[in-house]
Short mmCIF file of C-alpha atoms in Angstrom, two decimals:
data_model
loop_
_atom_site.label_atom_id
_atom_site.label_comp_id
_atom_site.label_asym_id
_atom_site.label_seq_id
_atom_site.Cartn_x
_atom_site.Cartn_y
_atom_site.Cartn_z
CA GLN A 1074 0.24 -0.20 -0.51
CA VAL A 1075 1.62 3.14 -1.32
CA ASP A 1076 1.02 6.35 1.46
CA MET A 1077 -0.34 9.52 -1.58
CA SER A 1078 0.50 11.42 0.85
CA GLU A 1079 4.29 11.49 0.88
CA LEU A 1080 4.78 11.46 -2.90
CA SER A 1081 4.67 14.59 -5.43
CA PRO A 1082 1.70 15.71 -7.57
CA GLU A 1083 3.61 14.70 -10.39
CA GLU A 1084 3.80 10.98 -9.27
CA GLN A 1085 0.09 10.91 -7.64
CA TRP A 1086 -1.91 11.61 -10.99
CA LYS A 1087 0.99 9.25 -12.41
CA ILE A 1088 -0.98 6.40 -10.13
CA GLU A 1089 -4.13 7.85 -10.45
CA HIS A 1090 -3.71 7.23 -14.30
CA ALA A 1091 -2.41 3.91 -13.46
CA ARG A 1092 -5.32 2.81 -11.36
CA MET A 1093 -8.31 4.22 -14.55
CA HIS A 1094 -6.99 2.34 -16.84
CA ALA A 1095 -6.61 -1.03 -15.29
CA LYS A 1096 -10.21 -0.19 -14.01
CA HIS A 1097 -11.47 0.51 -17.32
CA ARG A 1098 -9.21 -2.61 -18.83
CA GLY A 1099 -11.26 -5.15 -20.43
CA HIS A 1100 -14.52 -2.23 -21.51
CA GLU A 1101 -13.82 -1.63 -25.37
CA ALA A 1102 -16.83 -2.00 -26.95
CA MET A 1103 -18.56 0.03 -23.81
CA HIS A 1104 -16.72 2.86 -24.38
CA ALA A 1105 -17.22 2.74 -28.01
CA GLU A 1106 -20.90 2.77 -27.77
CA MET A 1107 -19.64 6.21 -25.59
CA VAL A 1108 -17.75 7.40 -28.33
CA LEU A 1109 -21.15 7.59 -31.06
CA ILE A 1110 -23.16 8.64 -27.97
CA LEU A 1111 -20.85 11.92 -28.10
CA ILE A 1112 -20.99 12.07 -31.63
CA ALA A 1113 -24.28 12.05 -31.63
CA THR A 1114 -25.02 14.81 -29.11
CA LEU A 1115 -22.46 17.34 -30.51
CA VAL A 1116 -24.21 17.10 -33.78
CA VAL A 1117 -27.61 17.36 -32.85
CA ALA A 1118 -26.86 20.04 -30.68
CA GLN A 1119 -25.23 21.91 -33.14
CA LEU A 1120 -28.03 22.18 -35.58
CA LEU A 1121 -30.05 23.14 -32.95
CA LEU A 1122 -28.01 26.72 -31.37
CA VAL A 1123 -28.05 27.33 -35.50
CA GLN A 1124 -31.56 27.22 -35.64
CA TRP A 1125 -31.89 28.71 -32.78
CA LYS A 1126 -29.75 31.48 -33.10
CA GLN A 1127 -31.12 31.93 -36.77
CA ARG A 1128 -34.50 32.02 -35.46
CA HIS A 1129 -34.51 33.83 -31.66
CA PRO A 1130 -31.16 35.30 -31.77
CA ARG A 1131 -32.19 37.67 -28.62
CA SER A 1132 -32.67 35.13 -27.10
CA TYR A 1133 -30.13 32.73 -27.22
CA ASN A 1134 -27.81 35.53 -27.32
CA MET A 1135 -28.69 36.62 -23.67
CA VAL A 1136 -28.71 33.01 -22.64
CA THR A 1137 -25.46 32.66 -24.16
CA LEU A 1138 -24.05 35.51 -22.33
CA PHE A 1139 -25.47 34.56 -18.99
CA GLN A 1140 -23.53 31.24 -19.69
CA MET A 1141 -20.23 32.60 -20.35
CA TRP A 1142 -20.89 34.98 -17.86
CA VAL A 1143 -21.52 31.72 -14.94
CA VAL A 1144 -19.90 28.46 -16.03
CA PRO A 1145 -16.41 29.80 -15.32
CA LEU A 1146 -17.65 30.73 -12.07
CA TYR A 1147 -19.05 27.63 -11.58
CA PHE A 1148 -16.04 25.93 -12.08
CA THR A 1149 -13.30 28.46 -10.27
CA VAL A 1150 -15.09 28.09 -6.61
CA LYS A 1151 -14.83 24.28 -7.72
CA LEU A 1152 -11.36 24.12 -8.12
CA HIS A 1153 -10.38 27.50 -5.12
CA TRP A 1154 -9.62 29.44 -8.38
CA TRP A 1155 -8.75 32.86 -6.10
CA ARG A 1156 -7.45 34.80 -8.51
CA PHE A 1157 -9.56 34.49 -11.48
CA LEU A 1158 -12.39 34.82 -9.03
CA VAL A 1159 -10.67 38.07 -7.49
CA ILE A 1160 -10.51 39.09 -11.26
CA TRP A 1161 -13.58 38.32 -12.13
CA ILE A 1162 -15.32 39.91 -9.42
CA LEU A 1163 -13.98 43.32 -10.44
CA PHE A 1164 -14.45 43.08 -14.21
CA SER A 1165 -18.75 41.90 -12.94
CA ALA A 1166 -18.75 45.08 -11.06
CA VAL A 1167 -17.19 48.04 -13.11
CA THR A 1168 -19.31 46.49 -16.44
CA ALA A 1169 -21.66 46.25 -13.98
CA PHE A 1170 -21.71 49.97 -13.67
CA VAL A 1171 -21.06 50.98 -16.96
CA THR A 1172 -24.08 48.92 -18.24
CA PHE A 1173 -26.58 50.21 -15.99
CA ARG A 1174 -25.68 53.73 -17.61
CA ALA A 1175 -25.63 52.13 -20.81
CA THR A 1176 -29.55 51.07 -20.41
CA ARG A 1177 -30.20 54.75 -18.07
CA LYS A 1178 -33.09 56.71 -20.04
CA PRO A 1179 -33.19 59.22 -21.08
CA LEU A 1180 -29.75 58.62 -21.70
CA VAL A 1181 -26.16 60.93 -20.63
CA GLN A 1182 -24.43 62.62 -23.38
CA THR A 1183 -21.25 61.21 -22.11
CA THR A 1184 -22.35 57.85 -22.07
CA PRO A 1185 -21.36 56.25 -25.37
CA ARG A 1186 -17.93 57.22 -24.61
CA LEU A 1187 -17.95 55.80 -21.59
CA VAL A 1188 -19.08 52.62 -22.71
CA TYR A 1189 -16.73 52.13 -25.94
CA LYS A 1190 -14.15 53.49 -23.54
CA TRP A 1191 -14.32 50.97 -20.94
CA PHE A 1192 -14.65 47.94 -23.66
CA LEU A 1193 -11.59 49.12 -25.93
CA LEU A 1194 -9.68 48.99 -22.22
CA ILE A 1195 -10.87 45.59 -21.97
CA TYR A 1196 -10.44 44.94 -25.65
CA LYS A 1197 -6.67 46.11 -25.57
CA ILE A 1198 -5.98 44.56 -22.28
CA SER A 1199 -7.67 40.51 -23.12
CA TYR A 1200 -5.69 41.11 -27.09
CA ALA A 1201 -2.28 41.70 -25.50
CA THR A 1202 -2.84 39.08 -22.90
CA GLY A 1203 -3.47 36.22 -25.12
CA ILE A 1204 -1.08 37.59 -27.79
CA VAL A 1205 1.52 36.65 -24.70
CA GLY A 1206 -0.41 33.53 -23.60
CA TYR A 1207 0.38 32.26 -26.72
CA MET A 1208 4.37 33.04 -27.19
CA ALA A 1209 4.76 31.73 -23.83
CA VAL A 1210 2.91 28.67 -25.68
CA MET A 1211 5.03 28.61 -28.48
CA PHE A 1212 8.66 29.62 -26.91
CA THR A 1213 7.82 26.12 -24.37
CA LEU A 1214 6.65 24.01 -27.34
CA PHE A 1215 10.48 25.14 -28.56
CA GLY A 1216 11.67 24.71 -25.34
CA LEU A 1217 12.54 28.16 -25.38
CA ASN A 1218 11.90 28.00 -21.59
CA LEU A 1219 14.98 25.82 -20.85
CA LEU A 1220 17.04 29.23 -21.96
CA PHE A 1221 15.96 31.41 -18.58
CA LYS A 1222 15.65 27.74 -16.54
CA ILE A 1223 11.76 27.54 -16.51
CA LYS A 1224 10.01 24.31 -16.00
CA PRO A 1225 8.23 23.24 -18.79
CA GLU A 1226 4.62 22.80 -17.00
CA ASP A 1227 5.73 25.62 -15.49
CA ALA A 1228 5.82 28.23 -18.72
CA MET A 1229 3.19 25.81 -20.07
CA ASP A 1230 0.40 26.30 -16.93
CA PHE A 1231 2.02 30.52 -17.39
CA GLY A 1232 1.14 30.42 -21.22
CA ILE A 1233 -2.27 28.41 -20.66
CA SER A 1234 -3.92 31.05 -18.03
CA LEU A 1235 -2.91 33.41 -20.16
CA LEU A 1236 -4.46 32.56 -23.25
CA PHE A 1237 -7.57 31.50 -21.36
CA TYR A 1238 -7.39 35.39 -19.92
CA GLY A 1239 -7.19 37.23 -23.14
CA LEU A 1240 -10.10 34.38 -25.52
CA TYR A 1241 -12.40 34.77 -22.26
CA TYR A 1242 -12.98 38.46 -21.34
CA GLY A 1243 -12.49 39.55 -24.61
CA VAL A 1244 -15.82 37.09 -25.70
CA LEU A 1245 -17.04 38.63 -22.85
CA GLU A 1246 -16.50 42.21 -23.13
CA ARG A 1247 -17.84 41.60 -26.59
CA ASP A 1248 -21.48 40.49 -26.23
CA PHE A 1249 -21.60 43.32 -23.55
CA ALA A 1250 -20.85 45.11 -25.56
CA GLU A 1251 -23.51 44.64 -28.27
CA MET A 1252 -26.41 45.06 -25.52
CA CYS A 1253 -24.55 48.11 -24.66
CA ALA A 1254 -24.37 49.21 -27.77
CA ASP A 1255 -27.88 48.08 -29.04
CA TYR A 1256 -30.04 49.60 -25.98
CA MET A 1257 -27.97 53.53 -26.40
CA ALA A 1258 -28.57 53.42 -30.22
CA SER A 1259 -31.57 52.59 -29.98
CA THR A 1260 -32.74 55.26 -26.82
CA ILE A 1261 -30.46 58.35 -28.38
CA GLY A 1262 -33.36 57.12 -31.93
CA PHE A 1263 -31.28 57.44 -34.76
CA TYR A 1264 -30.82 53.60 -34.46
CA SER A 1265 -33.65 50.89 -34.90
CA GLU A 1266 -33.37 47.28 -34.27
CA SER A 1267 -36.69 46.64 -36.63
CA GLY A 1268 -38.29 49.29 -37.83
CA MET A 1269 -37.16 52.41 -38.65
CA PRO A 1270 -35.50 55.14 -36.17
CA THR A 1271 -37.82 57.60 -34.57
CA LYS A 1272 -35.56 60.46 -34.84
CA HIS A 1273 -34.38 62.44 -38.92
CA LEU A 1274 -30.53 62.15 -38.63
CA SER A 1275 -28.64 65.23 -39.53
CA ASP A 1276 -25.97 65.94 -41.87
CA SER A 1277 -23.76 67.42 -37.99
CA VAL A 1278 -24.99 65.12 -35.45
CA CYS A 1279 -23.55 61.69 -34.95
CA ALA A 1280 -25.89 58.79 -34.60
CA VAL A 1281 -23.64 56.87 -32.31
CA CYS A 1282 -23.68 58.89 -30.13
CA GLY A 1283 -26.44 61.78 -31.28
CA GLN A 1284 -23.63 64.60 -30.18
CA GLN A 1285 -22.48 67.34 -32.60
CA ILE A 1286 -19.49 66.80 -35.14
CA PHE A 1287 -17.41 69.56 -35.90
CA VAL A 1288 -15.09 68.25 -38.05
CA ASP A 1289 -14.92 68.59 -41.32
CA VAL A 1290 -14.51 65.09 -43.46
CA SER A 1291 -12.43 66.26 -45.75
CA GLU A 1292 -10.25 67.99 -42.31
CA GLU A 1293 -7.32 66.28 -40.16
CA GLY A 1294 -9.31 66.13 -36.94
CA ILE A 1295 -7.12 67.19 -33.44
CA ILE A 1296 -8.49 64.42 -31.15
CA GLU A 1297 -10.19 62.78 -33.84
CA ASN A 1298 -11.38 62.61 -37.39
CA THR A 1299 -14.65 62.12 -38.51
CA TYR A 1300 -15.47 59.55 -41.02
CA ARG A 1301 -17.96 58.90 -43.64
CA LEU A 1302 -19.93 55.86 -44.80
CA SER A 1303 -20.69 54.49 -48.26
CA CYS A 1304 -23.88 55.71 -47.59
CA ASN A 1305 -22.85 59.02 -47.01
CA HIS A 1306 -23.75 59.53 -43.41
CA VAL A 1307 -20.51 60.80 -41.02
CA PHE A 1308 -19.44 59.96 -37.59
CA HIS A 1309 -16.78 61.00 -34.67
CA GLU A 1310 -13.50 58.25 -35.96
CA PHE A 1311 -13.97 56.68 -32.76
CA CYS A 1312 -17.76 56.63 -33.03
CA ILE A 1313 -18.37 54.44 -35.37
CA ARG A 1314 -15.24 52.13 -34.99
CA GLY A 1315 -16.45 51.54 -31.21
CA TRP A 1316 -19.84 50.09 -33.30
CA CYS A 1317 -18.42 48.57 -35.71
CA ILE A 1318 -15.61 46.28 -33.39
CA VAL A 1319 -16.72 47.12 -30.07
CA GLY A 1320 -19.89 46.84 -30.77
CA LYS A 1321 -20.57 43.86 -32.88
CA LYS A 1322 -21.63 46.13 -36.34
CA GLN A 1323 -21.35 45.62 -39.75
CA THR A 1324 -24.07 48.29 -40.57
CA CYS A 1325 -24.80 51.92 -41.40
CA PRO A 1326 -26.04 52.91 -37.58
CA TYR A 1327 -28.46 54.77 -38.78
CA CYS A 1328 -29.94 53.18 -42.58
CA LYS A 1329 -28.14 49.63 -41.38
CA GLU A 1330 -25.94 49.65 -45.23
CA LYS A 1331 -23.93 47.47 -45.18
CA VAL A 1332 -19.79 49.26 -44.11
CA ASP A 1333 -16.89 47.49 -45.73
CA LEU A 1334 -14.78 47.28 -42.54
CA LYS A 1335 -11.70 46.30 -44.61
CA ARG A 1336 -11.64 48.98 -46.54
CA MET A 1337 -12.19 51.52 -43.60
CA PHE A 1338 -9.15 49.98 -41.25
CA SER A 1339 -5.91 49.03 -43.15
CA ASN A 1340 -3.68 49.67 -40.88
CA PRO A 1341 -0.67 46.70 -41.88
CA TYR A 1342 1.01 46.61 -38.07
CA PRO A 1343 -1.90 46.46 -36.43
CA PHE A 1344 0.24 44.64 -32.99
CA TRP A 1345 2.45 47.83 -32.62
CA ALA A 1346 -0.53 50.05 -32.91
CA LEU A 1347 -2.43 47.70 -30.29
CA VAL A 1348 0.67 49.31 -27.49
CA GLY A 1349 1.84 52.31 -28.63
CA SER A 1350 -0.01 54.63 -30.76
CA GLY A 1351 -3.65 52.95 -29.32
CA GLN A 1352 -5.26 52.62 -33.04
CA CYS A 1353 -6.39 49.17 -32.73
CA TRP A 1354 -9.31 48.61 -34.89
CA GLU A 1355 -8.25 47.49 -38.01
CA ARG A 1356 -8.87 44.06 -39.74
CA PRO A 1357 -6.26 41.21 -38.15
CA HIS A 1358 -8.58 42.66 -34.59
CA VAL A 1359 -11.88 41.62 -36.88
CA MET A 1360 -10.64 38.57 -37.61
CA TYR A 1361 -9.89 38.18 -33.50
CA GLY A 1362 -13.46 38.80 -33.16
CA GLN A 1363 -14.78 36.32 -34.99
CA LEU A 1364 -12.88 33.70 -33.42
CA LEU A 1365 -13.54 35.44 -30.18
CA ASP A 1366 -17.26 33.79 -31.86
CA TRP A 1367 -16.03 30.44 -32.48
CA LEU A 1368 -14.61 30.22 -29.36
CA ARG A 1369 -18.21 31.51 -27.14
CA TYR A 1370 -19.01 28.07 -28.04
CA LEU A 1371 -16.82 26.16 -26.97
CA VAL A 1372 -17.05 28.04 -23.54
CA ALA A 1373 -20.78 28.26 -22.74
CA TRP A 1374 -21.86 25.47 -24.34
CA GLN A 1375 -19.65 22.58 -24.82
CA PRO A 1376 -20.21 22.45 -20.54
CA VAL A 1377 -23.66 21.70 -20.62
CA ILE A 1378 -23.00 19.28 -23.87
CA ILE A 1379 -20.44 17.22 -21.87
CA GLY A 1380 -22.77 17.54 -18.52
CA LEU A 1381 -25.53 15.98 -21.18
CA VAL A 1382 -23.54 13.46 -22.45
CA GLN A 1383 -21.73 12.07 -18.94
CA GLY A 1384 -26.58 12.06 -17.76
CA ILE A 1385 -27.38 9.85 -20.90
CA ASN A 1386 -24.31 7.84 -19.94
CA TYR A 1387 -25.38 7.00 -16.49
CA ILE A 1388 -28.67 6.62 -17.61
CA LEU A 1389 -26.97 3.88 -19.79
CA GLY A 1390 -24.77 2.33 -17.29
CA LEU A 1391 -21.67 3.48 -19.18
CA GLU A 1392 -18.53 3.90 -17.44
#
């Protein structure tokens, strides 16, 4: 009999792994059934989620956002990840305040910029954190961690942790930003998710924030420039970029004409612009947003699907 308390964590894991293999030896047919159940459940769940998203996008987005917010919290408390819990509480507190401001009627004129500034800050931090985490993982795979006398498991844990932080808060930030953008634009009156806007947009007013535009499209602004879309509507540079990238909108806030993001944003060095000048709204960031959309499914719905599969296996008596 081995005293597990005297062994290192690595040795304990190896012993538990060997016991698991011994316990499940000779269960190949049962394991094949479990794999088939997993594949079938994944396919059916994916079809149902796609239909739900197409038929009722608003309820789908709200449920997905709620799960993105609380599912990691369950594992955090269960596994005692206190560092993540502290960051989650701070993020949730500030985001709740910003969301509260964005949903008030009447809307204070400074609120749209406050909202976009907060989510822009989280966007920058999550993007940079994800890149650093990815680089740490790649350096570990190539063995560069040995140059600094860092254990491979420590370097990999560091990289994966940073990568998870960047991707998770990147997804959560985009979903909250999209919800706030809808509320604010509808409150101002120049945008309606379905139907016609309740106000007429003049040439000197930004439809995103509702404030006056003082810089002509052809002029170079001191603080920010003015953008004219292909539909001839003009906006503050910060507002339209926040609407398109942070708020995940690819249409004009007033007439809903599609916006060509690839033609509008063309900085060839997005990462250095992100770190240096703050112009972080370029084409690779649009691709990064698409990656976050894919990861949303993995974080929000994959645990639910795995739990469903385990429930089916338990009912059928499969181990």
